Amino acid sequence: MEDKLVEAIKNSVTSISKSTLEALQAARDKGSGSARVQLEAMLEAVEVSEKRKVPVCQDTGIPTFYVRVGKSFGYMSGLGELKDTLRNSVRRATEEVPLRPNTVHPITGKNRGDNTGRHIPYIEWSITDGDKIDIHYLPKGGGSENMSQLTMMTPGKGLTGVKEIILDRIATMEGKPCPPTVVGVGLGGGANIAMNLAKEALLRPVGERHEEDEISELEMEMNEKANELGIGPMGVGGKTSVLDIHIDYAHRHPASYPVGIIVQCWANRRARVTISSDGSVEVLQ
């Protein structure tokens, strides 16, 4: 199990998902000038990293796991050990891949050197339908994370206000998060819920729409309008500023309308490990 997790972590930082790769290739094919040059450099970096099995970016992120446990999974008694297994897999990957040590104490500035620390790796647990465990790994880089934003919008602004917040944030980020980006948006709930939804939305493959038509249509509209901003790859201008925008929501208090935004850089790194009830383990991306 631990070996599979180390493999997944390595895959997440040394390769990119098929949906992300295809989106970058499509953007390159319709790009020109400086925008095309930037996209070609990104695709070349992916090719080199996959060939040499080295990270596609030197910032290998803060380790974050989303653990979705199927309620019919047959080995619930073993879940108590999973937290330690996840932590150990990060330590091993830091040395074996290697990963850049990124976990720093916020007061003392001390770096433990193994990408672990208080609440790190961060683990988000949830119970789902089914009989499997899905472990999603999200290595979150600092440049894109610094672009995160929470807006406690006046509820009366409604959907028009939501659209303005999303587009304004993408416009003001410019090239800082290494676009073309994938943008996660969380609506409603409370402040923490909106931000959690925004980050978890990043786990969706590029091009995969929300299951509800109203949200799916909003995603497509925002994606189109964001690309009309002309920010382009790495902020040099062009037709592709975002690869996709993923939106999720929670019902909210009548007096509150949180809008959370969290961004992934162009590499959109992630990996997944699936544990079946028969004990088999599969690494996916």
Coordinates of C-alpha atoms in Angstrom, one line a residue:
M1 CA 0.0 0.0 0.0
E2 CA 2.7 2.5 1.0
D3 CA 4.7 1.7 -2.2
K4 CA 1.6 2.4 -4.3
L5 CA 1.2 5.8 -2.5
V6 CA 4.8 6.7 -3.2
E7 CA 4.3 5.7 -6.8
A8 CA 1.2 8.0 -7.0
I9 CA 3.0 10.9 -5.5
K10 CA 5.9 10.5 -7.9
N11 CA 3.5 10.3 -10.8
S12 CA 1.7 13.4 -9.7
V13 CA 4.8 15.6 -9.9
T14 CA 6.6 13.9 -12.9
S15 CA 3.7 13.7 -15.3
I16 CA 0.4 15.4 -15.9
S17 CA -3.1 14.0 -16.5
K18 CA -4.3 13.1 -20.0
S19 CA -7.1 15.7 -19.9
T20 CA -4.6 18.4 -18.9
L21 CA -2.1 17.4 -21.6
E22 CA -4.8 17.4 -24.3
A23 CA -6.0 20.8 -23.2
L24 CA -2.5 22.2 -23.3
Q25 CA -2.0 20.7 -26.8
A26 CA -5.2 22.2 -28.0
A27 CA -4.2 25.6 -26.6
R28 CA -0.9 25.4 -28.4
D29 CA -2.4 24.4 -31.7
K30 CA -4.7 27.5 -31.7
G31 CA -2.0 29.8 -30.2
S32 CA 0.5 32.1 -31.9
G33 CA 3.4 34.3 -31.1
S34 CA 4.6 34.4 -27.5
A35 CA 1.6 32.5 -26.2
R36 CA 2.5 29.5 -28.4
V37 CA 6.1 29.7 -27.4
Q38 CA 5.1 29.5 -23.7
L39 CA 2.8 26.5 -24.3
E40 CA 5.5 24.7 -26.3
A41 CA 7.9 25.2 -23.4
M42 CA 5.3 23.7 -21.0
L43 CA 4.8 20.7 -23.2
E44 CA 8.5 20.2 -23.6
A45 CA 8.9 20.4 -19.8
V46 CA 6.3 17.6 -19.5
E47 CA 8.1 15.5 -22.0
V48 CA 11.4 15.9 -20.3
S49 CA 10.0 15.2 -16.8
E50 CA 8.2 12.0 -17.9
K51 CA 11.3 10.8 -19.7
R52 CA 13.7 11.5 -16.8
K53 CA 11.2 10.9 -14.0
V54 CA 12.0 14.3 -12.4
P55 CA 9.4 16.9 -11.2
V56 CA 7.9 19.0 -14.0
C57 CA 8.2 22.0 -11.6
Q58 CA 10.7 22.6 -8.8
D59 CA 7.8 23.5 -6.4
T60 CA 6.4 20.1 -5.6
G61 CA 3.8 21.6 -3.3
I62 CA 2.2 21.0 0.0
P63 CA 1.0 17.4 0.3
T64 CA -2.8 17.2 0.5
F65 CA -4.9 14.0 0.5
Y66 CA -8.6 13.6 -0.1
V67 CA -9.7 10.2 1.3
R68 CA -13.1 9.0 0.1
V69 CA -14.2 5.9 2.0
G70 CA -17.0 3.8 0.5
K71 CA -19.5 3.0 3.2
S72 CA -19.5 -0.7 2.1
F73 CA -15.8 -1.0 2.2
G74 CA -15.0 -4.3 4.0
Y75 CA -12.0 -3.4 6.1
M76 CA -13.0 -0.4 8.1
S77 CA -10.8 -1.6 11.0
G78 CA -7.7 -0.8 9.0
L79 CA -8.5 2.8 8.5
G80 CA -6.8 3.8 11.8
E81 CA -3.5 2.9 10.2
L82 CA -4.1 4.8 7.0
K83 CA -3.1 8.2 8.4
D84 CA 0.3 6.9 9.4
T85 CA 0.7 5.2 6.0
L86 CA -0.1 8.5 4.2
R87 CA 2.4 10.4 6.3
N88 CA 5.1 7.8 5.8
S89 CA 4.5 7.8 2.0
V90 CA 5.2 11.5 1.9
R91 CA 8.4 11.1 3.9
R92 CA 9.6 8.4 1.5
A93 CA 8.6 10.3 -1.6
T94 CA 10.4 13.4 -0.4
E95 CA 13.6 11.3 -0.4
E96 CA 13.0 9.0 -3.3
V97 CA 11.5 11.2 -6.0
P98 CA 12.8 13.6 -4.6
L99 CA 10.4 16.3 -3.5
R100 CA 11.4 19.8 -2.4
P101 CA 11.0 20.1 1.4
N102 CA 8.2 22.7 1.6
T103 CA 6.7 22.4 5.1
V104 CA 7.9 25.4 7.2
H105 CA 6.8 26.2 10.8
P106 CA 4.8 29.5 10.5
I107 CA 6.4 31.1 13.6
T108 CA 10.0 29.7 13.8
G109 CA 10.5 29.2 10.1
K110 CA 12.0 25.7 10.8
N111 CA 11.7 23.2 8.0
R112 CA 11.6 19.6 9.0
G113 CA 12.9 18.5 5.6
D114 CA 10.5 15.7 5.0
N115 CA 7.3 17.5 4.0
T116 CA 5.4 16.6 7.2
G117 CA 4.5 18.7 10.1
R118 CA 1.5 19.7 12.2
H119 CA -1.6 18.9 10.1
I120 CA 0.6 18.2 7.2
P121 CA 0.2 16.2 5.0
Y122 CA -3.3 17.6 5.2
I123 CA -6.0 14.9 5.0
E124 CA -9.6 15.5 4.2
W125 CA -11.9 12.5 5.0
S126 CA -15.4 11.8 3.6
I127 CA -17.8 8.8 3.4
T128 CA -19.2 8.0 0.0
D129 CA -21.3 5.3 -1.6
G130 CA -19.6 2.1 -2.9
D131 CA -17.1 -0.4 -1.6
K132 CA -13.8 1.2 -2.4
I133 CA -11.4 3.8 -1.0
D134 CA -10.3 6.5 -3.3
I135 CA -7.3 8.5 -2.2
H136 CA -6.7 11.7 -4.2
Y137 CA -3.3 13.3 -3.9
L138 CA -3.1 17.1 -4.7
P139 CA 0.4 18.6 -4.5
K140 CA -0.4 22.3 -4.1
G141 CA 2.3 24.8 -5.2
G142 CA 2.8 28.1 -3.4
G143 CA 2.5 30.4 -6.4
S144 CA -1.0 29.3 -7.3
E145 CA -2.1 28.9 -3.7
N146 CA -1.2 32.5 -3.0
M147 CA -3.9 33.5 -5.5
S148 CA -6.6 32.0 -3.3
Q149 CA -9.5 34.4 -2.4
L150 CA -12.5 34.3 -0.2
T151 CA -15.2 36.9 -0.7
M152 CA -18.1 37.2 1.7
M153 CA -20.4 38.7 -1.0
T154 CA -23.5 40.6 -0.2
P155 CA -26.3 38.1 -1.0
G156 CA -28.3 40.7 -2.9
K157 CA -25.7 40.8 -5.6
G158 CA -26.7 37.3 -6.7
L159 CA -25.4 35.4 -9.7
T160 CA -24.2 38.6 -11.3
G161 CA -22.0 39.3 -8.4
V162 CA -20.6 35.8 -8.4
K163 CA -19.6 36.2 -12.1
E164 CA -18.0 39.5 -11.4
I165 CA -15.9 38.1 -8.5
I166 CA -14.7 35.2 -10.6
L167 CA -13.7 37.2 -13.6
D168 CA -12.2 40.0 -11.6
R169 CA -10.0 37.6 -9.6
I170 CA -8.7 35.9 -12.8
A171 CA -8.0 39.3 -14.3
T172 CA -6.1 40.6 -11.3
M173 CA -4.0 37.4 -10.9
E174 CA -2.6 38.0 -14.4
G175 CA 0.5 35.7 -14.9
K176 CA 1.2 35.1 -11.2
P177 CA -0.3 31.6 -10.9
C178 CA 1.5 30.4 -14.0
P179 CA -1.5 30.2 -16.4
P180 CA -3.3 28.7 -18.2
T181 CA -4.9 27.8 -14.9
V182 CA -7.6 25.5 -13.6
V183 CA -9.9 27.5 -11.3
G184 CA -11.9 26.0 -8.5
V185 CA -14.9 27.9 -7.2
G186 CA -16.9 27.1 -4.1
L187 CA -20.2 28.9 -3.5
G188 CA -22.3 29.0 -0.4
G189 CA -22.0 27.1 2.9
G190 CA -19.7 29.1 5.2
A191 CA -16.3 30.6 4.7
N192 CA -14.5 27.3 5.3
I193 CA -17.0 25.3 3.3
A194 CA -16.7 27.5 0.2
M195 CA -12.9 27.3 0.3
N196 CA -13.0 23.5 0.8
L197 CA -15.4 23.1 -2.1
A198 CA -13.1 25.3 -4.3
K199 CA -10.1 23.2 -3.6
E200 CA -11.8 19.9 -4.0
A201 CA -13.3 21.0 -7.3
L202 CA -9.7 21.0 -8.6
L203 CA -9.8 17.2 -8.5
R204 CA -12.1 17.0 -11.5
P205 CA -10.5 16.3 -14.8
V206 CA -10.3 19.2 -17.3
G207 CA -13.4 19.2 -19.4
E208 CA -15.6 17.4 -16.9
R209 CA -18.7 19.4 -16.1
H210 CA -20.8 19.5 -12.9
E211 CA -23.6 17.1 -12.8
E212 CA -26.2 19.8 -12.4
D213 CA -27.1 21.7 -15.6
E214 CA -27.3 25.2 -14.0
I215 CA -23.8 24.8 -12.6
S216 CA -22.4 23.2 -15.7
E217 CA -23.7 26.1 -17.8
L218 CA -22.2 28.6 -15.4
E219 CA -18.8 26.8 -15.7
M220 CA -18.9 27.0 -19.5
E221 CA -19.9 30.6 -19.5
M222 CA -17.1 31.6 -17.0
N223 CA -14.6 29.5 -19.0
E224 CA -15.4 31.3 -22.2
K225 CA -15.4 34.8 -20.6
A226 CA -12.2 34.1 -18.7
N227 CA -10.4 33.3 -21.9
E228 CA -11.7 36.5 -23.5
L229 CA -9.6 38.4 -20.9
G230 CA -6.5 37.9 -23.0
I231 CA -4.1 37.1 -20.1
G232 CA -2.7 34.1 -22.0
P233 CA 0.0 31.6 -21.0
M234 CA 2.2 32.9 -18.2
G235 CA 0.5 36.3 -18.7
V236 CA 2.1 37.1 -22.1
G237 CA -1.3 37.5 -23.7
G238 CA -3.3 35.1 -25.9
K239 CA -6.5 33.1 -26.3
T240 CA -6.0 30.6 -23.4
S241 CA -6.0 32.0 -19.9
V242 CA -7.7 29.1 -18.2
L243 CA -7.9 25.4 -19.1
D244 CA -11.1 25.1 -17.1
I245 CA -13.3 26.4 -14.3
H246 CA -14.9 24.0 -11.9
I247 CA -17.6 25.1 -9.6
D248 CA -19.4 23.4 -6.7
Y249 CA -21.8 24.7 -4.1
A250 CA -23.4 24.2 -0.7
H251 CA -26.7 25.7 0.5
R252 CA -26.0 28.9 2.4
H253 CA -27.4 31.0 5.2
P254 CA -29.8 33.7 3.9
A255 CA -27.5 36.5 5.3
S256 CA -24.2 35.1 3.8
Y257 CA -22.9 34.3 0.3
P258 CA -19.3 33.1 0.5
V259 CA -17.4 32.8 -2.8
G260 CA -14.2 30.8 -2.6
I261 CA -11.6 30.7 -5.4
I262 CA -8.6 28.4 -5.4
V263 CA -6.3 28.0 -8.5
Q264 CA -4.0 25.3 -9.9
C265 CA -1.1 26.2 -12.3
W266 CA -1.0 24.9 -15.8
A267 CA 0.5 21.5 -14.8
N268 CA -2.7 20.8 -12.7
R269 CA -0.9 18.0 -10.8
R270 CA -2.7 15.2 -9.0
A271 CA -2.9 11.4 -8.7
R272 CA -5.3 8.9 -7.3
V273 CA -5.0 5.5 -5.6
T274 CA -8.0 3.2 -5.4
I275 CA -8.2 0.4 -2.8
S276 CA -10.8 -2.3 -3.6
S277 CA -12.6 -4.5 -1.1
D278 CA -10.6 -7.5 -2.3
G279 CA -7.4 -5.7 -1.2
S280 CA -6.1 -4.8 -4.7
V281 CA -4.6 -1.3 -5.1
E282 CA -4.5 0.6 -8.3
V283 CA -2.6 3.9 -9.1
L284 CA -4.5 6.3 -11.4
Q285 CA -4.2 9.9 -12.5

